[in-house]
PDB file of C-alpha atoms in Angstrom:
ATOM      1  CA  MET A 268      68.764 -71.804  27.851  1.00 55.00           C
ATOM      2  CA  PRO A 269      67.854 -71.963  31.835  1.00 73.00           C
ATOM      3  CA  MET A 270      64.275 -74.042  32.168  1.00 74.00           C
ATOM      4  CA  ARG A 271      61.893 -71.127  32.926  1.00 72.00           C
ATOM      5  CA  ALA A 272      63.139 -69.259  29.778  1.00 75.00           C
ATOM      6  CA  LEU A 273      62.640 -72.406  27.856  1.00 80.00           C
ATOM      7  CA  ILE A 274      59.149 -72.654  29.148  1.00 76.00           C
ATOM      8  CA  TRP A 275      58.388 -69.816  28.658  1.00 76.00           C
ATOM      9  CA  THR A 276      59.591 -70.012  24.884  1.00 83.00           C
ATOM     10  CA  ALA A 277      57.321 -73.049  24.601  1.00 83.00           C
ATOM     11  CA  SER A 278      54.222 -71.451  25.695  1.00 82.00           C
ATOM     12  CA  LEU A 279      54.858 -68.280  23.137  1.00 85.00           C
ATOM     13  CA  LEU A 280      55.374 -70.781  20.469  1.00 87.00           C
ATOM     14  CA  ALA A 281      52.703 -72.925  21.215  1.00 84.00           C
ATOM     15  CA  LEU A 282      50.393 -69.919  21.658  1.00 86.00           C
ATOM     16  CA  VAL A 283      51.212 -68.739  18.084  1.00 87.00           C
ATOM     17  CA  VAL A 284      50.524 -72.683  16.536  1.00 89.00           C
ATOM     18  CA  CYS A 285      47.479 -73.183  18.684  1.00 88.00           C
ATOM     19  CA  PRO A 286      44.969 -72.144  16.007  1.00 86.00           C
ATOM     20  CA  PHE A 287      46.596 -73.901  13.104  1.00 87.00           C
ATOM     21  CA  VAL A 288      45.989 -77.367  15.442  1.00 88.00           C
ATOM     22  CA  VAL A 289      42.921 -76.486  17.342  1.00 86.00           C
ATOM     23  CA  THR A 290      40.792 -76.029  14.046  1.00 84.00           C
ATOM     24  CA  SER A 291      37.776 -76.688  16.234  1.00 88.00           C
ATOM     25  CA  PRO A 292      34.897 -73.073  16.816  1.00 90.00           C
ATOM     26  CA  TYR A 293      34.143 -74.730  19.884  1.00 89.00           C
ATOM     27  CA  TYR A 294      37.628 -75.451  21.842  1.00 89.00           C
ATOM     28  CA  LEU A 295      39.082 -72.679  20.110  1.00 93.00           C
ATOM     29  CA  HIS A 296      36.882 -70.549  21.872  1.00 94.00           C
ATOM     30  CA  LEU A 297      37.490 -72.855  25.318  1.00 93.00           C
ATOM     31  CA  LEU A 298      40.770 -71.479  25.011  1.00 94.00           C
ATOM     32  CA  VAL A 299      39.736 -67.785  24.556  1.00 96.00           C
ATOM     33  CA  THR A 300      37.951 -68.529  27.925  1.00 96.00           C
ATOM     34  CA  ILE A 301      41.011 -69.879  29.441  1.00 95.00           C
ATOM     35  CA  GLY A 302      42.950 -66.698  28.551  1.00 96.00           C
ATOM     36  CA  ILE A 303      40.757 -64.475  29.506  1.00 98.00           C
ATOM     37  CA  PHE A 304      40.535 -66.801  32.774  1.00 98.00           C
ATOM     38  CA  SER A 305      44.128 -66.833  33.185  1.00 97.00           C
ATOM     39  CA  ILE A 306      43.915 -62.783  32.688  1.00 98.00           C
ATOM     40  CA  LEU A 307      42.078 -62.910  36.257  1.00 98.00           C
ATOM     41  CA  THR A 308      43.559 -65.143  38.522  1.00 97.00           C
ATOM     42  CA  LEU A 309      47.104 -63.849  37.790  1.00 97.00           C
ATOM     43  CA  GLY A 310      45.450 -60.709  39.212  1.00 96.00           C
ATOM     44  CA  LEU A 311      44.262 -62.578  41.967  1.00 96.00           C
ATOM     45  CA  ASP A 312      47.463 -64.777  42.761  1.00 95.00           C
ATOM     46  CA  VAL A 313      48.603 -61.132  43.801  1.00 95.00           C
ATOM     47  CA  VAL A 314      46.495 -60.400  46.741  1.00 94.00           C
ATOM     48  CA  PHE A 315      45.940 -64.021  47.257  1.00 93.00           C
ATOM     49  CA  GLY A 316      49.318 -65.555  46.490  1.00 90.00           C
ATOM     50  CA  TYR A 317      51.418 -63.031  47.612  1.00 90.00           C
ATOM     51  CA  THR A 318      49.720 -60.723  49.719  1.00 89.00           C
ATOM     52  CA  GLY A 319      47.788 -63.560  51.695  1.00 87.00           C
ATOM     53  CA  GLU A 320      44.623 -61.793  51.324  1.00 89.00           C
ATOM     54  CA  VAL A 321      41.377 -63.863  50.384  1.00 90.00           C
ATOM     55  CA  SER A 322      39.008 -62.182  48.503  1.00 91.00           C
ATOM     56  CA  ILE A 323      35.748 -63.545  47.238  1.00 91.00           C
ATOM     57  CA  GLY A 324      34.329 -60.683  45.273  1.00 91.00           C
ATOM     58  CA  HIS A 325      36.650 -61.112  42.106  1.00 95.00           C
ATOM     59  CA  ALA A 326      34.052 -62.181  40.215  1.00 96.00           C
ATOM     60  CA  SER A 327      32.031 -58.562  40.402  1.00 96.00           C
ATOM     61  CA  LEU A 328      35.015 -57.094  39.773  1.00 97.00           C
ATOM     62  CA  PHE A 329      35.436 -58.688  36.416  1.00 98.00           C
ATOM     63  CA  GLY A 330      31.299 -58.256  36.160  1.00 97.00           C
ATOM     64  CA  ILE A 331      31.739 -53.972  36.434  1.00 98.00           C
ATOM     65  CA  GLY A 332      34.569 -54.473  33.220  1.00 98.00           C
ATOM     66  CA  ALA A 333      32.211 -56.837  31.303  1.00 98.00           C
ATOM     67  CA  TYR A 334      29.110 -54.286  31.911  1.00 98.00           C
ATOM     68  CA  THR A 335      31.332 -51.362  31.962  1.00 98.00           C
ATOM     69  CA  ALA A 336      31.786 -52.632  27.973  1.00 97.00           C
ATOM     70  CA  GLY A 337      28.057 -53.176  27.602  1.00 96.00           C
ATOM     71  CA  VAL A 338      27.143 -49.897  28.974  1.00 96.00           C
ATOM     72  CA  LEU A 339      29.732 -48.157  26.866  1.00 96.00           C
ATOM     73  CA  ALA A 340      28.353 -50.190  23.088  1.00 94.00           C
ATOM     74  CA  MET A 341      24.496 -49.689  24.284  1.00 94.00           C
ATOM     75  CA  HIS A 342      24.573 -46.275  25.445  1.00 94.00           C
ATOM     76  CA  PHE A 343      27.567 -44.414  23.671  1.00 94.00           C
ATOM     77  CA  GLY A 344      28.380 -46.553  20.931  1.00 90.00           C
ATOM     78  CA  ILE A 345      32.272 -46.734  22.139  1.00 92.00           C
ATOM     79  CA  GLY A 346      33.847 -50.087  20.665  1.00 90.00           C
ATOM     80  CA  PHE A 347      35.755 -52.652  21.872  1.00 93.00           C
ATOM     81  CA  TRP A 348      38.789 -51.005  21.421  1.00 92.00           C
ATOM     82  CA  PRO A 349      38.092 -48.076  23.921  1.00 94.00           C
ATOM     83  CA  ALA A 350      36.212 -50.291  25.888  1.00 96.00           C
ATOM     84  CA  LEU A 351      39.250 -52.017  26.974  1.00 96.00           C
ATOM     85  CA  PRO A 352      41.179 -49.549  28.906  1.00 97.00           C
ATOM     86  CA  ILE A 353      38.101 -47.754  30.145  1.00 97.00           C
ATOM     87  CA  GLY A 354      37.190 -51.086  31.730  1.00 97.00           C
ATOM     88  CA  ILE A 355      40.359 -51.371  33.458  1.00 98.00           C
ATOM     89  CA  VAL A 356      40.506 -48.366  35.341  1.00 98.00           C
ATOM     90  CA  VAL A 357      36.626 -48.547  35.688  1.00 98.00           C
ATOM     91  CA  ALA A 358      37.397 -51.381  37.342  1.00 98.00           C
ATOM     92  CA  ALA A 359      40.431 -50.644  39.209  1.00 97.00           C
ATOM     93  CA  ILE A 360      38.451 -47.103  40.586  1.00 97.00           C
ATOM     94  CA  PHE A 361      35.881 -49.520  42.080  1.00 96.00           C
ATOM     95  CA  GLY A 362      39.065 -52.119  43.059  1.00 95.00           C
ATOM     96  CA  GLY A 363      40.134 -49.160  45.364  1.00 94.00           C
ATOM     97  CA  LEU A 364      37.084 -47.536  47.002  1.00 92.00           C
ATOM     98  CA  LEU A 365      36.599 -51.629  48.429  1.00 91.00           C
ATOM     99  CA  ALA A 366      40.081 -51.787  49.225  1.00 90.00           C
ATOM    100  CA  LEU A 367      40.486 -48.360  51.275  1.00 87.00           C
ATOM    101  CA  PRO A 368      38.064 -49.467  54.027  1.00 84.00           C
ATOM    102  CA  ALA A 369      37.745 -53.019  53.474  1.00 78.00           C
ATOM    103  CA  LEU A 370      42.146 -53.959  54.074  1.00 76.00           C
ATOM    104  CA  ARG A 371      41.089 -52.251  57.330  1.00 81.00           C
ATOM    105  CA  VAL A 372      40.445 -56.052  58.547  1.00 82.00           C
ATOM    106  CA  THR A 373      42.346 -59.293  57.158  1.00 80.00           C
ATOM    107  CA  GLY A 374      41.120 -62.723  57.154  1.00 80.00           C
ATOM    108  CA  PRO A 375      37.969 -63.798  57.386  1.00 85.00           C
ATOM    109  CA  TYR A 376      36.340 -60.583  57.447  1.00 87.00           C
ATOM    110  CA  LEU A 377      38.249 -59.661  54.362  1.00 88.00           C
ATOM    111  CA  ALA A 378      36.642 -62.237  52.652  1.00 88.00           C
ATOM    112  CA  MET A 379      32.970 -61.817  54.242  1.00 91.00           C
ATOM    113  CA  VAL A 380      33.263 -57.878  53.035  1.00 92.00           C
ATOM    114  CA  THR A 381      34.494 -58.689  49.711  1.00 93.00           C
ATOM    115  CA  LEU A 382      31.386 -61.148  49.245  1.00 92.00           C
ATOM    116  CA  ALA A 383      29.161 -58.418  50.623  1.00 93.00           C
ATOM    117  CA  PHE A 384      30.720 -56.052  47.960  1.00 94.00           C
ATOM    118  CA  GLY A 385      29.908 -59.253  45.564  1.00 94.00           C
ATOM    119  CA  THR A 386      26.410 -59.954  46.496  1.00 93.00           C
ATOM    120  CA  ILE A 387      25.786 -56.067  46.261  1.00 95.00           C
ATOM    121  CA  VAL A 388      26.864 -54.930  42.870  1.00 95.00           C
ATOM    122  CA  GLN A 389      24.947 -58.112  41.247  1.00 93.00           C
ATOM    123  CA  ILE A 390      21.908 -56.654  42.810  1.00 95.00           C
ATOM    124  CA  LEU A 391      22.744 -53.367  41.092  1.00 95.00           C
ATOM    125  CA  ILE A 392      22.991 -54.555  38.005  1.00 95.00           C
ATOM    126  CA  ASN A 393      19.762 -56.599  38.561  1.00 94.00           C
ATOM    127  CA  GLU A 394      18.159 -53.386  39.738  1.00 94.00           C
ATOM    128  CA  MET A 395      19.326 -50.489  37.514  1.00 94.00           C
ATOM    129  CA  THR A 396      17.332 -51.934  34.093  1.00 93.00           C
ATOM    130  CA  ASP A 397      18.155 -48.183  32.516  1.00 93.00           C
ATOM    131  CA  LEU A 398      21.572 -48.824  32.895  1.00 94.00           C
ATOM    132  CA  THR A 399      22.429 -52.760  32.515  1.00 94.00           C
ATOM    133  CA  ASN A 400      19.411 -54.054  31.060  1.00 94.00           C
ATOM    134  CA  GLY A 401      18.666 -55.802  33.880  1.00 94.00           C
ATOM    135  CA  PRO A 402      18.118 -58.952  33.708  1.00 93.00           C
ATOM    136  CA  LEU A 403      17.483 -59.453  30.320  1.00 94.00           C
ATOM    137  CA  GLY A 404      21.696 -58.822  29.707  1.00 95.00           C
ATOM    138  CA  ILE A 405      23.304 -57.106  26.888  1.00 96.00           C
ATOM    139  CA  LYS A 406      24.176 -58.140  24.022  1.00 95.00           C
ATOM    140  CA  PHE A 407      27.419 -57.397  21.832  1.00 94.00           C
ATOM    141  CA  SER A 408      28.648 -57.810  18.204  1.00 89.00           C
ATOM    142  CA  THR A 409      31.763 -59.148  17.313  1.00 85.00           C
ATOM    143  CA  PRO A 410      34.250 -56.655  17.742  1.00 85.00           C
ATOM    144  CA  LEU A 411      35.797 -54.683  14.825  1.00 77.00           C
ATOM    145  CA  PHE A 412      39.931 -54.583  13.794  1.00 68.00           C
ATOM    146  CA  LEU A 413      39.786 -50.937  14.939  1.00 57.00           C
ATOM    147  CA  ASP A 414      37.008 -49.408  14.789  1.00 48.00           C
ATOM    148  CA  LEU A 415      37.468 -46.806  12.161  1.00 48.00           C
ATOM    149  CA  ARG A 416      34.324 -46.437  10.987  1.00 48.00           C
ATOM    150  CA  ALA A 417      34.640 -42.569  10.184  1.00 41.00           C
ATOM    151  CA  TRP A 418      38.010 -42.450   8.447  1.00 44.00           C
ATOM    152  CA  ALA A 419      37.683 -45.685   6.282  1.00 46.00           C
ATOM    153  CA  ASP A 420      35.617 -44.019   3.804  1.00 48.00           C
ATOM    154  CA  THR A 421      38.166 -41.827   3.003  1.00 46.00           C
ATOM    155  CA  ILE A 422      41.863 -43.320   4.128  1.00 46.00           C
ATOM    156  CA  PRO A 423      41.729 -46.395   1.725  1.00 46.00           C
ATOM    157  CA  LEU A 424      44.681 -47.887   4.385  1.00 43.00           C
ATOM    158  CA  PHE A 425      42.341 -48.745   7.172  1.00 42.00           C
ATOM    159  CA  ASP A 426      39.514 -50.537   4.880  1.00 44.00           C
ATOM    160  CA  MET A 427      40.398 -53.445   7.339  1.00 45.00           C
ATOM    161  CA  SER A 428      38.827 -51.567  10.097  1.00 45.00           C
ATOM    162  CA  LEU A 429      35.655 -52.891   8.802  1.00 53.00           C
ATOM    163  CA  LYS A 430      36.331 -56.437   9.002  1.00 70.00           C
ATOM    164  CA  ARG A 431      34.530 -58.344  11.905  1.00 78.00           C
ATOM    165  CA  MET A 432      37.543 -60.048  14.177  1.00 84.00           C
ATOM    166  CA  LYS A 433      37.093 -63.714  13.740  1.00 85.00           C
ATOM    167  CA  GLU A 434      37.592 -66.028  16.531  1.00 87.00           C
ATOM    168  CA  VAL A 435      41.088 -66.883  15.437  1.00 90.00           C
ATOM    169  CA  GLU A 436      41.883 -62.977  15.377  1.00 89.00           C
ATOM    170  CA  TYR A 437      40.315 -63.160  18.622  1.00 94.00           C
ATOM    171  CA  PHE A 438      42.109 -65.550  20.085  1.00 94.00           C
ATOM    172  CA  TYR A 439      45.437 -63.645  19.257  1.00 93.00           C
ATOM    173  CA  VAL A 440      44.199 -60.206  20.531  1.00 94.00           C
ATOM    174  CA  THR A 441      43.516 -62.632  24.139  1.00 96.00           C
ATOM    175  CA  GLY A 442      46.761 -64.021  23.726  1.00 95.00           C
ATOM    176  CA  ILE A 443      48.462 -60.696  23.348  1.00 95.00           C
ATOM    177  CA  ALA A 444      46.512 -59.036  26.183  1.00 97.00           C
ATOM    178  CA  LEU A 445      47.527 -62.482  28.303  1.00 96.00           C
ATOM    179  CA  VAL A 446      51.480 -61.774  27.830  1.00 95.00           C
ATOM    180  CA  LEU A 447      51.359 -58.406  28.501  1.00 96.00           C
ATOM    181  CA  THR A 448      49.590 -59.102  31.979  1.00 97.00           C
ATOM    182  CA  VAL A 449      52.840 -60.996  32.280  1.00 95.00           C
ATOM    183  CA  VAL A 450      55.096 -58.845  31.717  1.00 94.00           C
ATOM    184  CA  VAL A 451      53.569 -56.340  33.741  1.00 96.00           C
ATOM    185  CA  ILE A 452      53.607 -58.611  36.786  1.00 96.00           C
ATOM    186  CA  ASN A 453      56.357 -59.870  36.068  1.00 93.00           C
ATOM    187  CA  ARG A 454      57.867 -56.081  36.670  1.00 94.00           C
ATOM    188  CA  VAL A 455      55.917 -55.242  39.344  1.00 94.00           C
ATOM    189  CA  LEU A 456      57.131 -58.628  41.558  1.00 92.00           C
ATOM    190  CA  ALA A 457      60.210 -57.943  40.759  1.00 91.00           C
ATOM    191  CA  SER A 458      60.357 -54.267  41.751  1.00 91.00           C
ATOM    192  CA  HIS A 459      60.194 -52.630  45.501  1.00 89.00           C
ATOM    193  CA  PHE A 460      56.212 -53.289  45.415  1.00 90.00           C
ATOM    194  CA  GLY A 461      57.010 -57.524  44.968  1.00 86.00           C
ATOM    195  CA  ARG A 462      59.569 -58.004  47.913  1.00 86.00           C
ATOM    196  CA  ALA A 463      56.924 -55.750  50.096  1.00 87.00           C
ATOM    197  CA  PHE A 464      54.488 -57.661  49.016  1.00 87.00           C
ATOM    198  CA  GLU A 465      56.354 -60.917  50.294  1.00 83.00           C
ATOM    199  CA  ALA A 466      57.465 -59.307  52.987  1.00 83.00           C
ATOM    200  CA  LEU A 467      54.190 -58.094  53.897  1.00 81.00           C
ATOM    201  CA  ARG A 468      52.813 -61.943  53.627  1.00 77.00           C
ATOM    202  CA  ASP A 469      55.223 -63.481  56.197  1.00 74.00           C
ATOM    203  CA  SER A 470      55.139 -61.112  58.600  1.00 78.00           C
ATOM    204  CA  PRO A 471      53.107 -57.399  58.473  1.00 76.00           C
ATOM    205  CA  ILE A 472      54.623 -56.362  62.041  1.00 76.00           C
ATOM    206  CA  ALA A 473      57.927 -56.572  60.368  1.00 78.00           C
ATOM    207  CA  CYS A 474      57.149 -54.332  57.685  1.00 78.00           C
ATOM    208  CA  ASP A 475      55.658 -51.979  59.918  1.00 73.00           C
ATOM    209  CA  CYS A 476      58.772 -51.869  62.168  1.00 78.00           C
ATOM    210  CA  MET A 477      60.628 -51.570  58.658  1.00 78.00           C
ATOM    211  CA  GLY A 478      58.792 -48.638  57.485  1.00 75.00           C
ATOM    212  CA  VAL A 479      57.089 -50.136  54.589  1.00 76.00           C
ATOM    213  CA  SER A 480      53.165 -49.198  54.926  1.00 81.00           C
ATOM    214  CA  VAL A 481      51.215 -52.858  54.883  1.00 82.00           C
ATOM    215  CA  TYR A 482      48.130 -50.882  54.279  1.00 84.00           C
ATOM    216  CA  LYS A 483      49.201 -48.938  50.970  1.00 88.00           C
ATOM    217  CA  HIS A 484      50.671 -51.836  49.729  1.00 89.00           C
ATOM    218  CA  LYS A 485      48.094 -54.282  50.112  1.00 90.00           C
ATOM    219  CA  VAL A 486      45.865 -51.359  48.145  1.00 92.00           C
ATOM    220  CA  ILE A 487      47.707 -51.268  45.427  1.00 94.00           C
ATOM    221  CA  ALA A 488      48.166 -55.053  45.221  1.00 94.00           C
ATOM    222  CA  PHE A 489      44.296 -55.144  45.430  1.00 95.00           C
ATOM    223  CA  VAL A 490      44.080 -52.124  42.637  1.00 96.00           C
ATOM    224  CA  LEU A 491      46.101 -53.707  40.042  1.00 96.00           C
ATOM    225  CA  SER A 492      44.762 -57.305  40.804  1.00 97.00           C
ATOM    226  CA  ALA A 493      41.010 -55.095  40.294  1.00 97.00           C
ATOM    227  CA  GLY A 494      42.410 -53.852  36.601  1.00 98.00           C
ATOM    228  CA  LEU A 495      43.371 -57.107  35.382  1.00 98.00           C
ATOM    229  CA  ALA A 496      39.974 -58.581  36.530  1.00 98.00           C
ATOM    230  CA  GLY A 497      38.385 -55.624  34.218  1.00 98.00           C
ATOM    231  CA  LEU A 498      40.206 -56.401  31.732  1.00 98.00           C
ATOM    232  CA  ALA A 499      39.697 -59.725  31.422  1.00 98.00           C
ATOM    233  CA  GLY A 500      35.855 -58.949  31.827  1.00 98.00           C
ATOM    234  CA  VAL A 501      35.592 -56.135  28.997  1.00 98.00           C
ATOM    235  CA  LEU A 502      37.533 -59.585  27.079  1.00 98.00           C
ATOM    236  CA  PHE A 503      34.894 -62.020  28.131  1.00 98.00           C
ATOM    237  CA  ALA A 504      31.938 -59.613  27.535  1.00 97.00           C
ATOM    238  CA  TYR A 505      33.011 -60.009  23.535  1.00 96.00           C
ATOM    239  CA  SER A 506      34.167 -63.173  23.805  1.00 96.00           C
ATOM    240  CA  GLU A 507      30.782 -64.394  24.703  1.00 95.00           C
ATOM    241  CA  GLN A 508      28.677 -61.490  22.838  1.00 94.00           C
ATOM    242  CA  TYR A 509      26.363 -61.749  25.883  1.00 96.00           C
ATOM    243  CA  ILE A 510      26.042 -61.007  29.399  1.00 97.00           C
ATOM    244  CA  ALA A 511      23.783 -61.149  32.183  1.00 96.00           C
ATOM    245  CA  PRO A 512      24.025 -60.724  35.711  1.00 94.00           C
ATOM    246  CA  ASN A 513      24.035 -64.605  36.546  1.00 93.00           C
ATOM    247  CA  ASN A 514      27.299 -64.642  35.189  1.00 94.00           C
ATOM    248  CA  PHE A 515      29.071 -63.336  37.623  1.00 95.00           C
ATOM    249  CA  SER A 516      27.773 -65.229  40.819  1.00 91.00           C
ATOM    250  CA  PHE A 517      29.720 -66.021  43.966  1.00 90.00           C
ATOM    251  CA  GLU A 518      30.890 -69.303  42.388  1.00 90.00           C
ATOM    252  CA  LEU A 519      32.276 -67.582  39.701  1.00 94.00           C
ATOM    253  CA  SER A 520      34.852 -66.351  42.648  1.00 94.00           C
ATOM    254  CA  ILE A 521      35.195 -69.702  44.313  1.00 92.00           C
ATOM    255  CA  GLN A 522      36.029 -70.948  41.236  1.00 92.00           C
ATOM    256  CA  PHE A 523      39.132 -67.928  40.518  1.00 95.00           C
ATOM    257  CA  LEU A 524      40.293 -69.040  44.229  1.00 93.00           C
ATOM    258  CA  LEU A 525      40.409 -72.647  43.574  1.00 91.00           C
ATOM    259  CA  ALA A 526      41.619 -71.912  40.323  1.00 92.00           C
ATOM    260  CA  VAL A 527      44.723 -70.388  42.053  1.00 93.00           C
ATOM    261  CA  THR A 528      44.930 -72.838  44.328  1.00 91.00           C
ATOM    262  CA  MET A 529      45.002 -76.004  42.509  1.00 88.00           C
ATOM    263  CA  GLY A 530      47.197 -74.205  39.773  1.00 89.00           C
ATOM    264  CA  GLY A 531      49.827 -73.106  42.577  1.00 88.00           C
ATOM    265  CA  ARG A 532      50.662 -70.101  44.042  1.00 89.00           C
ATOM    266  CA  LYS A 533      53.160 -67.427  43.693  1.00 87.00           C
ATOM    267  CA  SER A 534      53.749 -68.365  40.266  1.00 87.00           C
ATOM    268  CA  ARG A 535      52.920 -66.826  36.391  1.00 88.00           C
ATOM    269  CA  LEU A 536      52.322 -70.501  35.204  1.00 88.00           C
ATOM    270  CA  GLY A 537      49.849 -71.944  38.591  1.00 91.00           C
ATOM    271  CA  PRO A 538      47.015 -69.427  37.594  1.00 94.00           C
ATOM    272  CA  ILE A 539      47.262 -70.423  34.096  1.00 93.00           C
ATOM    273  CA  LEU A 540      47.141 -73.921  34.698  1.00 91.00           C
ATOM    274  CA  GLY A 541      44.087 -73.302  37.485  1.00 92.00           C
ATOM    275  CA  ALA A 542      42.453 -71.554  34.417  1.00 94.00           C
ATOM    276  CA  VAL A 543      42.935 -74.573  32.065  1.00 92.00           C
ATOM    277  CA  ILE A 544      41.253 -76.783  35.122  1.00 90.00           C
ATOM    278  CA  ILE A 545      38.267 -74.766  35.795  1.00 90.00           C
ATOM    279  CA  VAL A 546      37.531 -74.500  31.991  1.00 91.00           C
ATOM    280  CA  PHE A 547      38.504 -77.837  30.621  1.00 86.00           C
ATOM    281  CA  LEU A 548      37.462 -80.120  33.681  1.00 82.00           C
ATOM    282  CA  PRO A 549      33.782 -78.856  33.370  1.00 80.00           C
ATOM    283  CA  ASN A 550      33.502 -79.471  29.774  1.00 78.00           C
ATOM    284  CA  LEU A 551      34.979 -82.807  29.826  1.00 74.00           C
ATOM    285  CA  LEU A 552      32.971 -84.189  32.345  1.00 70.00           C
ATOM    286  CA  ALA A 553      29.698 -82.945  30.554  1.00 69.00           C
ATOM    287  CA  ASP A 554      30.293 -86.777  29.373  1.00 63.00           C
ATOM    288  CA  ILE A 555      28.674 -89.190  31.718  1.00 61.00           C
ATOM    289  CA  ASN A 556      31.029 -91.936  30.029  1.00 66.00           C
ATOM    290  CA  LEU A 557      34.509 -90.174  29.568  1.00 62.00           C
ATOM    291  CA  PHE A 558      33.431 -89.358  33.524  1.00 59.00           C
ATOM    292  CA  ARG A 559      33.029 -92.936  34.343  1.00 63.00           C
ATOM    293  CA  ILE A 560      36.187 -93.184  32.744  1.00 68.00           C
ATOM    294  CA  ILE A 561      37.717 -90.695  34.493  1.00 63.00           C
ATOM    295  CA  ALA A 562      36.628 -91.926  37.869  1.00 60.00           C
ATOM    296  CA  GLY A 563      37.529 -94.966  37.061  1.00 64.00           C
ATOM    297  CA  ILE A 564      41.249 -94.235  36.273  1.00 69.00           C
ATOM    298  CA  VAL A 565      41.622 -91.906  39.511  1.00 62.00           C
ATOM    299  CA  ALA A 566      39.968 -94.941  41.825  1.00 61.00           C
ATOM    300  CA  ALA A 567      42.770 -97.406  40.373  1.00 67.00           C
ATOM    301  CA  ILE A 568      45.284 -94.923  40.799  1.00 65.00           C
ATOM    302  CA  ALA A 569      43.973 -94.461  44.037  1.00 58.00           C
ATOM    303  CA  VAL A 570      43.702 -98.303  45.047  1.00 61.00           C
ATOM    304  CA  VAL A 571      47.418 -98.856  43.754  1.00 59.00           C
ATOM    305  CA  ALA A 572      49.023 -96.086  45.712  1.00 55.00           C
ATOM    306  CA  GLY A 573      46.965 -97.449  48.712  1.00 53.00           C
ATOM    307  CA  VAL A 574      48.406-100.663  48.504  1.00 49.00           C
ATOM    308  CA  ALA A 575      51.654 -99.419  47.846  1.00 50.00           C
ATOM    309  CA  SER A 576      51.695 -97.436  50.957  1.00 51.00           C
ATOM    310  CA  MET A 577      50.858-100.474  52.921  1.00 50.00           C
ATOM    311  CA  ILE A 578      53.499-102.527  51.944  1.00 51.00           C
ATOM    312  CA  ARG A 579      56.754-101.124  53.556  1.00 47.00           C
ATOM    313  CA  SER A 580      59.838-101.880  52.235  1.00 46.00           C
ATOM    314  CA  PRO A 581      62.253-104.389  54.356  1.00 51.00           C
ATOM    315  CA  GLU A 582      64.092-101.518  55.844  1.00 50.00           C
ATOM    316  CA  ASP A 583      60.765-100.432  57.162  1.00 50.00           C
ATOM    317  CA  ARG A 584      59.913-103.062  58.707  1.00 48.00           C
ATOM    318  CA  GLY A 585      62.224-103.488  61.559  1.00 51.00           C
ATOM    319  CA  ARG A 586      62.194-100.142  62.755  1.00 50.00           C
ATOM    320  CA  VAL A 587      60.303 -99.335  65.155  1.00 45.00           C
ATOM    321  CA  ALA A 588      57.816 -95.625  66.067  1.00 44.00           C
ATOM    322  CA  ILE A 589      58.910 -93.615  68.476  1.00 43.00           C
ATOM    323  CA  PRO A 590      55.990 -91.364  69.916  1.00 43.00           C
ATOM    324  CA  MET A 591      56.449 -87.472  69.482  1.00 39.00           C
ATOM    325  CA  ALA A 592      56.335 -86.763  73.371  1.00 39.00           C
ATOM    326  CA  LEU A 593      59.940 -88.531  73.615  1.00 37.00           C
ATOM    327  CA  CYS A 594      61.276 -86.900  70.389  1.00 39.00           C
ATOM    328  CA  ILE A 595      60.049 -83.478  72.458  1.00 40.00           C
ATOM    329  CA  ALA A 596      61.678 -84.557  75.889  1.00 42.00           C
TER     330      ALA A 596
END
């Protein structure tokens, strides 16, 4: 079995077994949050890792998905399951509306445009009190299995639909969403879209010369990424059971970018590893004693590495450093 297939098989087995090993509701909730953030960072990696564009507005797209679920629940009585596809579509539409003008620019200019978009979205969520409940936020009830309330009395088969999800069941729902996200991204990146994404990142001018529309493919990548951010937002809203405007701040967008960078771009496991870091590390370091232990270990490793770098091998001692200018000459 290839190493990659072995890693993914082990990951799926770990996903199935995890609730039986992690019995604490607190740590199980952290695992759910990791799964949700992984969905978003996998989508962000399509834009940041493959097309090479920096988006600082993904926290706002994340918030749009969450508030879509909140508005549907608060004003229309629409539950969790219908909110999932609706949240994806709404966030993808907003992502498309942002991408159409924003992707005319690149680099730091695009980062500034997405930052402005995120600020505007947060202000609108705060000010549109009739729709979003403003700074007070929106509370959610625990999602039902299938939300088939009207049929449950007439069809005994659907009696289970009235039961509220437990944390373990929500963990599996999030896990299935994460697996489907990985499958979709793999399929997209294995297609001609994926090859175009990589090509336009390395050489957009060559892509234009070959007849590949750089602008169109960047918009497609951004819309896909926005849809996944919307999916993560809906899952986050029902996981936390409460959302407020400050949940989707500029700092969260930076954390998502850091997650993709630290975990490794242009990979499936990298964004997931990054999500583990940004979720678990702050919680682990909340304990000052644990922080001191980890800081001491890191300092010791740094000292040892520094000493090792100063101790040169016998072969290196006899070598003479040659200036780069002489090498070039």
